[in-house]
Coordinates of C-alpha atoms in Angstrom, one line a residue:
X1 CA 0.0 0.0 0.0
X2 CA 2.6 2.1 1.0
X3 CA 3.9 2.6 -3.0
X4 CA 0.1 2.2 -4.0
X5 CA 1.2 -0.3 -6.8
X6 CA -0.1 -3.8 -7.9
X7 CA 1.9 -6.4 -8.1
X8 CA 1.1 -7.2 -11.5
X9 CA 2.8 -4.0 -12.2
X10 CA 5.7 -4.6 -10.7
X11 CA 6.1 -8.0 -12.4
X12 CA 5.6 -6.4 -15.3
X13 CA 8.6 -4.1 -15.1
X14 CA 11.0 -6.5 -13.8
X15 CA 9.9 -8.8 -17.0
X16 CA 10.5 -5.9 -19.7
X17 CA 13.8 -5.0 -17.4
X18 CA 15.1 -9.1 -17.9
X19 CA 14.2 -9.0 -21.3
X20 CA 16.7 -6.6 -22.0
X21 CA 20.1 -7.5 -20.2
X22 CA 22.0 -8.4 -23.0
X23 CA 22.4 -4.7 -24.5
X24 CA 23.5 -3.7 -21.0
X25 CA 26.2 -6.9 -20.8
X26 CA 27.6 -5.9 -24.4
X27 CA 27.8 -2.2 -22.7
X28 CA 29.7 -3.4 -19.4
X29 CA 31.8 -5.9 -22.3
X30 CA 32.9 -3.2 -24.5
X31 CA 33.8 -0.8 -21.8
X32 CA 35.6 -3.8 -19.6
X33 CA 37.7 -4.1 -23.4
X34 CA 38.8 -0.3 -22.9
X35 CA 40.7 -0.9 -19.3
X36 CA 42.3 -4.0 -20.6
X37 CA 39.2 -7.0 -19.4
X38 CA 37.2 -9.5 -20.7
X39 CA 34.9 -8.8 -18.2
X40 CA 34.0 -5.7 -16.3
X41 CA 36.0 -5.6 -12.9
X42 CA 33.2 -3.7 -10.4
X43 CA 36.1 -0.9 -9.3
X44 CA 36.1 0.4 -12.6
X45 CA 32.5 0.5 -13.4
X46 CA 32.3 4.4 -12.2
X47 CA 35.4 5.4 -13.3
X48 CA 35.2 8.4 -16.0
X49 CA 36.3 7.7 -20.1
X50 CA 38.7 10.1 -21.0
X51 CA 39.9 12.8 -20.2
X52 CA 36.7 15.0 -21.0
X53 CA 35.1 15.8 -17.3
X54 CA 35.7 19.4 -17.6
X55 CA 35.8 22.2 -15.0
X56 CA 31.6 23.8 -14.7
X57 CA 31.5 26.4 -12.8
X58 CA 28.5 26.6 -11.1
X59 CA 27.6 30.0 -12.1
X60 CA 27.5 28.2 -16.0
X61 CA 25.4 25.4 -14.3
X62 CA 22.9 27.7 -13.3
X63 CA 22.6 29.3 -17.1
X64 CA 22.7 25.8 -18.5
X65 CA 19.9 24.6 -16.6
X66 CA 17.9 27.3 -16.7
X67 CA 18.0 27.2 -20.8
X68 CA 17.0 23.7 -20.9
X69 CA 14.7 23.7 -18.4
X70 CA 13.2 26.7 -20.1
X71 CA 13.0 24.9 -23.7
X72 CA 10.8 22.0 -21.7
X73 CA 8.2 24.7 -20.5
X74 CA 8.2 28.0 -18.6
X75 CA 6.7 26.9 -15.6
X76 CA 10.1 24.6 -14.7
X77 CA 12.3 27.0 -15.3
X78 CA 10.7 29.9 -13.6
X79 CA 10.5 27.8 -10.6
X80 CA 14.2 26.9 -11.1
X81 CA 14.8 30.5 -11.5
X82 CA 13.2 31.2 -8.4
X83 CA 15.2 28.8 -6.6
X84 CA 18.3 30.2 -7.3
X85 CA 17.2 33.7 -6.8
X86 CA 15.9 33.0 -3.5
X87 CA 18.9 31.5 -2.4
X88 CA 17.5 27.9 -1.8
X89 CA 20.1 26.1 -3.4
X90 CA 23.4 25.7 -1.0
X91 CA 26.0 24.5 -2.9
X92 CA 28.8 25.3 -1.8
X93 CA 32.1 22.9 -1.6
X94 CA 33.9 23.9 1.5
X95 CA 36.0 21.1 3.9
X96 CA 34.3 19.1 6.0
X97 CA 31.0 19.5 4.4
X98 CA 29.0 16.3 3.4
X99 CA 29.0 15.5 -0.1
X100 CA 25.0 13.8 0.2
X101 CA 22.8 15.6 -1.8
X102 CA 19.1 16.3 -0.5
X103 CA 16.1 18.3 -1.5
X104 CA 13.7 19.0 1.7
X105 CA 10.2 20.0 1.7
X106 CA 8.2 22.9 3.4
X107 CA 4.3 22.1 3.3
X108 CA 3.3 25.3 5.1
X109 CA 5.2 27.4 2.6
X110 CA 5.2 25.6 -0.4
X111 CA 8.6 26.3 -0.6
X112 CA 12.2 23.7 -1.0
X113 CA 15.4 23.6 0.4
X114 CA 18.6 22.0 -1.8
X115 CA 21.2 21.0 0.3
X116 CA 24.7 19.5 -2.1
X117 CA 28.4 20.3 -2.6
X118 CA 28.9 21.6 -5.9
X119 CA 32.3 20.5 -7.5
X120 CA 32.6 22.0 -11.2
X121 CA 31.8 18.7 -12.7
X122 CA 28.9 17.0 -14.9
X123 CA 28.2 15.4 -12.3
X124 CA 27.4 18.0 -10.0
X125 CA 25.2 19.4 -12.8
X126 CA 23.5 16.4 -13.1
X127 CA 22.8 15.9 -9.5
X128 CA 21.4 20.2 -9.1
X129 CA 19.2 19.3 -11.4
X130 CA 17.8 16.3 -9.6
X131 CA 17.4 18.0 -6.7
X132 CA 16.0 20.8 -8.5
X133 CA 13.2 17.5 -9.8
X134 CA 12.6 16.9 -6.3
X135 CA 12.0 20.7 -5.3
X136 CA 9.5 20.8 -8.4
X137 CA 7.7 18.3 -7.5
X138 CA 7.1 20.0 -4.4
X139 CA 6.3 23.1 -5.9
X140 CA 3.7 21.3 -8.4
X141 CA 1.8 19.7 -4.8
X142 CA 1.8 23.5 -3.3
X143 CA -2.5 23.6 -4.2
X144 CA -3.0 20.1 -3.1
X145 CA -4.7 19.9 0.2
X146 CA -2.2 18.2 2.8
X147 CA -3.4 14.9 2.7
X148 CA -2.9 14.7 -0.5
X149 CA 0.4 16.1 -0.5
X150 CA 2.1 12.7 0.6
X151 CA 2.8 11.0 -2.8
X152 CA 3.7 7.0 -2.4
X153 CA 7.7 6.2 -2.4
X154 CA 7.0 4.4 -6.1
X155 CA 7.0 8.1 -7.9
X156 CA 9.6 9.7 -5.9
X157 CA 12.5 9.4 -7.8
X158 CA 10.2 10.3 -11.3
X159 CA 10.5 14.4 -11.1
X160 CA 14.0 14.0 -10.1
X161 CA 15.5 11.5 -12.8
X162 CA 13.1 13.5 -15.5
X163 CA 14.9 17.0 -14.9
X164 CA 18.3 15.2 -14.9
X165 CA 17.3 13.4 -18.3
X166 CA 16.3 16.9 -19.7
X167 CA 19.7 18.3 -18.8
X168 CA 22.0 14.7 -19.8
X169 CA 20.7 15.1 -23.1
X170 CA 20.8 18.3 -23.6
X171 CA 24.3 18.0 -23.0
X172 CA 24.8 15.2 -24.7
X173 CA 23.5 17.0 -28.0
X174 CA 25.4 19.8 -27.7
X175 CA 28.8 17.7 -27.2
X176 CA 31.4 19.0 -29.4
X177 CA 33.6 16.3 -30.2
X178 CA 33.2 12.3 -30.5
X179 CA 35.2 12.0 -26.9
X180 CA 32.9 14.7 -24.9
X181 CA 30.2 12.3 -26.2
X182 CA 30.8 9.5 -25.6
X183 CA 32.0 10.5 -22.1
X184 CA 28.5 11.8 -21.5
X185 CA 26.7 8.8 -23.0
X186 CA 29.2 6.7 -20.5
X187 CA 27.5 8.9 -17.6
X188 CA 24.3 8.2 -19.2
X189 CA 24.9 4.3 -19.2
X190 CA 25.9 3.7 -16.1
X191 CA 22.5 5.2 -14.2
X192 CA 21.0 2.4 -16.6
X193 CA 23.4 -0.2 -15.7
X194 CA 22.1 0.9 -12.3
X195 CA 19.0 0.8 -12.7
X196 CA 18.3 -2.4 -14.7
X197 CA 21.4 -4.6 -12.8
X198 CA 22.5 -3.0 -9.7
X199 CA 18.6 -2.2 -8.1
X200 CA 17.8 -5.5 -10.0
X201 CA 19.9 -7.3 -8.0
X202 CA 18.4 -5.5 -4.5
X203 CA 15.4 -6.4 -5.4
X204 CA 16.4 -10.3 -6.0
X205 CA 18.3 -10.2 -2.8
X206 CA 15.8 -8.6 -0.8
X207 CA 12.7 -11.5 -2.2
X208 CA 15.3 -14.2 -1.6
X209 CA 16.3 -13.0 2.0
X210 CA 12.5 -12.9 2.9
X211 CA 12.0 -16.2 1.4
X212 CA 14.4 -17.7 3.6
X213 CA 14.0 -16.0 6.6
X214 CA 10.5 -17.4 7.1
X215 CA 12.2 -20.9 7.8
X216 CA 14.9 -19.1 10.6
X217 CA 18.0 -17.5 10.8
X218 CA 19.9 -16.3 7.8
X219 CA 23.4 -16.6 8.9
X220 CA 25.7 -13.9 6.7
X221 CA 28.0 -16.8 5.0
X222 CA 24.1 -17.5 3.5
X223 CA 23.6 -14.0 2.9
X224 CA 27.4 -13.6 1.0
X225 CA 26.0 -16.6 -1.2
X226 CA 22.7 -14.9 -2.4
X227 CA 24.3 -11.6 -2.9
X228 CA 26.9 -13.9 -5.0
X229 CA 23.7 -15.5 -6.3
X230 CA 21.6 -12.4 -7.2
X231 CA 24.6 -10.1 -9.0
X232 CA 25.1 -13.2 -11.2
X233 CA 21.3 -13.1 -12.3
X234 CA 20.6 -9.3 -12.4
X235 CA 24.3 -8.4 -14.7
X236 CA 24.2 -11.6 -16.7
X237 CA 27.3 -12.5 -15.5
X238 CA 29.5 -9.6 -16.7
X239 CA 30.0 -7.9 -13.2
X240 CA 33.3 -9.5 -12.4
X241 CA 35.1 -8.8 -8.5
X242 CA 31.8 -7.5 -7.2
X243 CA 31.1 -7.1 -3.7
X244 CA 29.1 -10.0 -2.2
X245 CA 29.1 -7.8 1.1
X246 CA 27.1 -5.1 0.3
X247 CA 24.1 -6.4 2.3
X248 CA 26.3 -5.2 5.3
X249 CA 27.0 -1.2 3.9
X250 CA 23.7 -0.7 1.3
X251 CA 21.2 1.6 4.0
X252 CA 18.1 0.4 2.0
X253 CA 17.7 -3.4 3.1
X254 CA 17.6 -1.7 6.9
X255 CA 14.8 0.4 6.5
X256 CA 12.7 -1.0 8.4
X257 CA 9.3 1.0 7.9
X258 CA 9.6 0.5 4.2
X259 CA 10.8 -3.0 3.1
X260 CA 11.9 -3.5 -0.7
X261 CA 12.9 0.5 -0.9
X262 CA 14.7 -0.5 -4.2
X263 CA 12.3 -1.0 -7.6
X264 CA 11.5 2.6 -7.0
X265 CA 14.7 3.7 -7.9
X266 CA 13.9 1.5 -11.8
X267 CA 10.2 2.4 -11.8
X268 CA 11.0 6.0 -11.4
X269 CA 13.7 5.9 -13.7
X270 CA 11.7 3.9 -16.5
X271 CA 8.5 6.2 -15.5
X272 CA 10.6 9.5 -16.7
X273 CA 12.1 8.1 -19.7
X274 CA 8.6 7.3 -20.7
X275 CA 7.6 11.4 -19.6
X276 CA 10.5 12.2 -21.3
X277 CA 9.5 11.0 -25.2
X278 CA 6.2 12.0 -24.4
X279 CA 7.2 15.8 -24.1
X280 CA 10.0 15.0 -27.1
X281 CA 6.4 14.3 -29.1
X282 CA 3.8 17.0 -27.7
X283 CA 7.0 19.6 -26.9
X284 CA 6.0 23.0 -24.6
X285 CA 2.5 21.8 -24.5
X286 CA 3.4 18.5 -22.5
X287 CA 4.5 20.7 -19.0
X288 CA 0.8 21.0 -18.1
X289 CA 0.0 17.8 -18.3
X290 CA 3.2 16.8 -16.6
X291 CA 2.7 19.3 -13.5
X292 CA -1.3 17.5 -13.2
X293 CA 0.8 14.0 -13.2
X294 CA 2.8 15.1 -10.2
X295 CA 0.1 16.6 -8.7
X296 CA -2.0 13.7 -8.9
X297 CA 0.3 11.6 -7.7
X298 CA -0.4 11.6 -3.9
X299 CA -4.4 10.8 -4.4
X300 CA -4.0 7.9 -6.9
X301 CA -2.7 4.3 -7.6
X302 CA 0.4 4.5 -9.9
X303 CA -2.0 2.3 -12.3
X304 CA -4.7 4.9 -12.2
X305 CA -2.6 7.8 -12.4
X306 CA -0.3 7.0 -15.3
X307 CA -3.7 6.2 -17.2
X308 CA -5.4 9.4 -16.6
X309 CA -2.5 11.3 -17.8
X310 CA -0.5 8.7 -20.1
X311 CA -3.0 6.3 -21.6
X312 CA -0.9 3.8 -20.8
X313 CA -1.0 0.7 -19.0
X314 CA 1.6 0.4 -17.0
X315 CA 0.6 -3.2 -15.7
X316 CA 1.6 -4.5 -19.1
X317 CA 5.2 -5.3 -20.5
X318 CA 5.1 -3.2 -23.5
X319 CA 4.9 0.5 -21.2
X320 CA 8.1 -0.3 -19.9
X321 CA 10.1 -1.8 -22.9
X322 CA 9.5 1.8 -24.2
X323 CA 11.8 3.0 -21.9
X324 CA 14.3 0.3 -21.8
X325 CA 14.6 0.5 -25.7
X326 CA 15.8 4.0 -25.3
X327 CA 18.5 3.3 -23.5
X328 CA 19.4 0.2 -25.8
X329 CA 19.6 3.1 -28.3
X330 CA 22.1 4.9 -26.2
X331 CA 24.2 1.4 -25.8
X332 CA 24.3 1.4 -29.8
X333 CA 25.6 4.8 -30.0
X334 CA 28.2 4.1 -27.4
X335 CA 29.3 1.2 -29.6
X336 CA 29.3 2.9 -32.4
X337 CA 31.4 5.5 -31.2
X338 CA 33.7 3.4 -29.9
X339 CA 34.0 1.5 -33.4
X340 CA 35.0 4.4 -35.2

C-alpha cells in the first residue's frame, strides 16, 4: 500500500527489465575491453572515459539549466529561477561539508530547500538538477490539500530523474567532439546499468532473504551466497570482483518502515524516460499535463494515475520496454562511437 502499486505492475517491469540484459552486458563488455578486461572488474565500473570531465563552474550550471529547463516549458524553469534567486540552493564545496545531496520540503510554505556540494563537474550538474526534480515536485503539490500532498515512495525518484534526463541530453546534443560524447553517453549508461542490474539485483536479494528467513535464521556466510547469487542473475554474468558484502554497507535493506525500498529507484527511472518521449512528441505543451501528473500523484494508484495522464498501461510489459529501448539506443551509439 505504501507505494500504491499492484503487483502485476511490478512484475511487469522486472519482465521488460530481464528481457533486456543483454544490450546492458555488451555495454559493461565493450567498456571492460577499454581498461584491458574481458569482463568488467566492479572498481572500474564508475570510473570516468577520457579525459573530458571538464571544469563547470557553477555560475555556468545555473545558465545551462535554466535554458534547458526553459526549452521544456516555462513553468520549470521559472520555478528553477526562483530557486536560485531565493537563495534555496546551498551549494557550496567547503571542507568538511557532506557530499550527500538532499532536497527537503516545506508544506506550510510551499517552498524547498537544496542541500549539495557543488564540485565543477557533470556530475554535480547532473545531481542540481535532480534536486531541482525533487523541489519541483514540491512546488507542483503547493495547491494540493495536505493529505494529498504525501505521494507513495513508487513516484519519488520520477520528477528527479526526468529534470536530470532533460539536462544529460541536452548535454549530450550539444557535445562538441566524438570523446565529450561519448563520455556523456558513458554517464548516461551507467545510471542504466544501475537501474536495470545493480537495483535488480536489490530487489532479488531482498525477495530471496525474505523467502528464507521465514524458515529461521539467515546466517551472513548465507547472505554472502545470495548476494553472490543475485549479482550473477541481475548483470548476466558480466560484473566481475563485485562485492558480495554489500548487504552489510547498502542503507536500503535496513529500512525498516519501508521494506523492498529498491524497484522505486527502476520504476521511477523507466517512468521518466517514458515522460520524457512524451514531451520530445507534444514539446512545450506536455508541461501541463506533466505538473497535473505530479500533482496527482499523492491521491491515486500508480496504475490509475499514469492512465489518466498517459494512456498507458503500465501493468503490461510493453509501457516499460518503451523506456528500456531508449537506453538500448544509447548502448548502440556508445558502440558505435567506440567502433569508429
Amino acid at each position: 500500500m505504501e507505494n500504491r502499486l499492484k503487483e502485476e505492475t511490478l512484475n511487469a517491469m522486472w519482465t521488460a527489465v530481464s528481457k533486456y540484459k543483454k544490450p546492458f552486458i555488451n555495454y559493461l563488455n565493450e567498456k571492460a575491453k577499454m581498461y584491458g578486461d574481458q569482463k568488467m572488474q566492479s572498481y572500474n565500473f564508475w570510473a570516468p572515459i577520457g579525459d573530458k570531465n571538464q571544469k563547470i563552474e557553477y555560475e555556468d550550471a545555473v545558465v545551462f539549466i535554466l535554458e534547458h529547463f526553459n526549452q521544456f516549458g516555462n513553468e520549470m524553469a521559472n520555478f528553477a529561477q526562483q530557486a536560485f534567486d531565493n537563495g534555496w540552493v546551498e551549494a557550496e564545496d567547503r571542507p568538511n561539508k557532506s557530499a550527500v545531496a538532499f532536497c527537503a520540503g516545506f508544506p506550510l510554505s510551499g517552498e524547498s530547500r537544496i542541500f549539495m556540494t557543488y564540485g565543477d563537474r557533470i556530475t554535480s550538474v547532473l545531481t542540481l538538477a535532480h534536486e531541482l526534480g525533487y523541489a519541483f515536485h514540491n512546488y507542483a503539490m503547493k495547491p494540493v490539500e495536505g493529505l494529498n500532498r504525501q505521494y507513495p515512495l513508487s513516484i519519488a525518484e520520477t520528477a528527479s530523474t526526468f529534470s536530470e534526463l532533460i539536462i544529460l541530453d541536452a548535454a549530450i546534443e550539444k557535445a562538441e567532439s566524438a570523446e565529450e560524447k561519448l563520455f556523456l553517453l558513458d554517464e548516461k549508461l551507467k545510471r542504466s546499468v544501475m537501474n536495470f542490474m545493480n537495483i535488480h539485483s536489490r530487489f532479488l536479494f531482498e525477495k530471496k532473504f525474505y523467502e528464507e528467513r521465514k524458515m529461521g535464521i539467515v546466517s551472513s556466510s548465507r547472505l554472502n551466497e545470495i548476494m553472490k547469487e543475485v549479482l550473477d542473475v541481475a548483470y548476466g554474468g558480466s560484473l566481475d570482483q563485485a562485492s558480495f558484502y554489500s548487504w552489510v554497507w547498502t542503507p536500503h535493506y535496513y529500512l525498516t518502515k519501508s521494506p523492498f525500498y529498491n524497484f522505486q529507484y527502476t520504476f521511477g527511472y523507466l517512468l521518466s524516460l517514458n515522460l520524457y518521449a512524451k514531451s520530445k512528441e507534444n514539446g512545450r505543451d506536455f508541461e501541463k499535463n506533466y505538473i497535473e501528473l505530479l500533482r496527482d500523484s499523492g491521491s491515486m494508484s500508480m496504475e490509475d494515475l499514469v492512465m489518466k495522464h498517459l494512456e498507458e498501461d503500465i501493468t503490461s510489459v510493453d509501457f516499460w520496454e518503451k523506456g528500456i529501448k531508449i537506453c538500448v539506443q544509447d548502448v548502440e551509439d556508445f558502440i558505435n562511437l567506440i567502433s569508429t
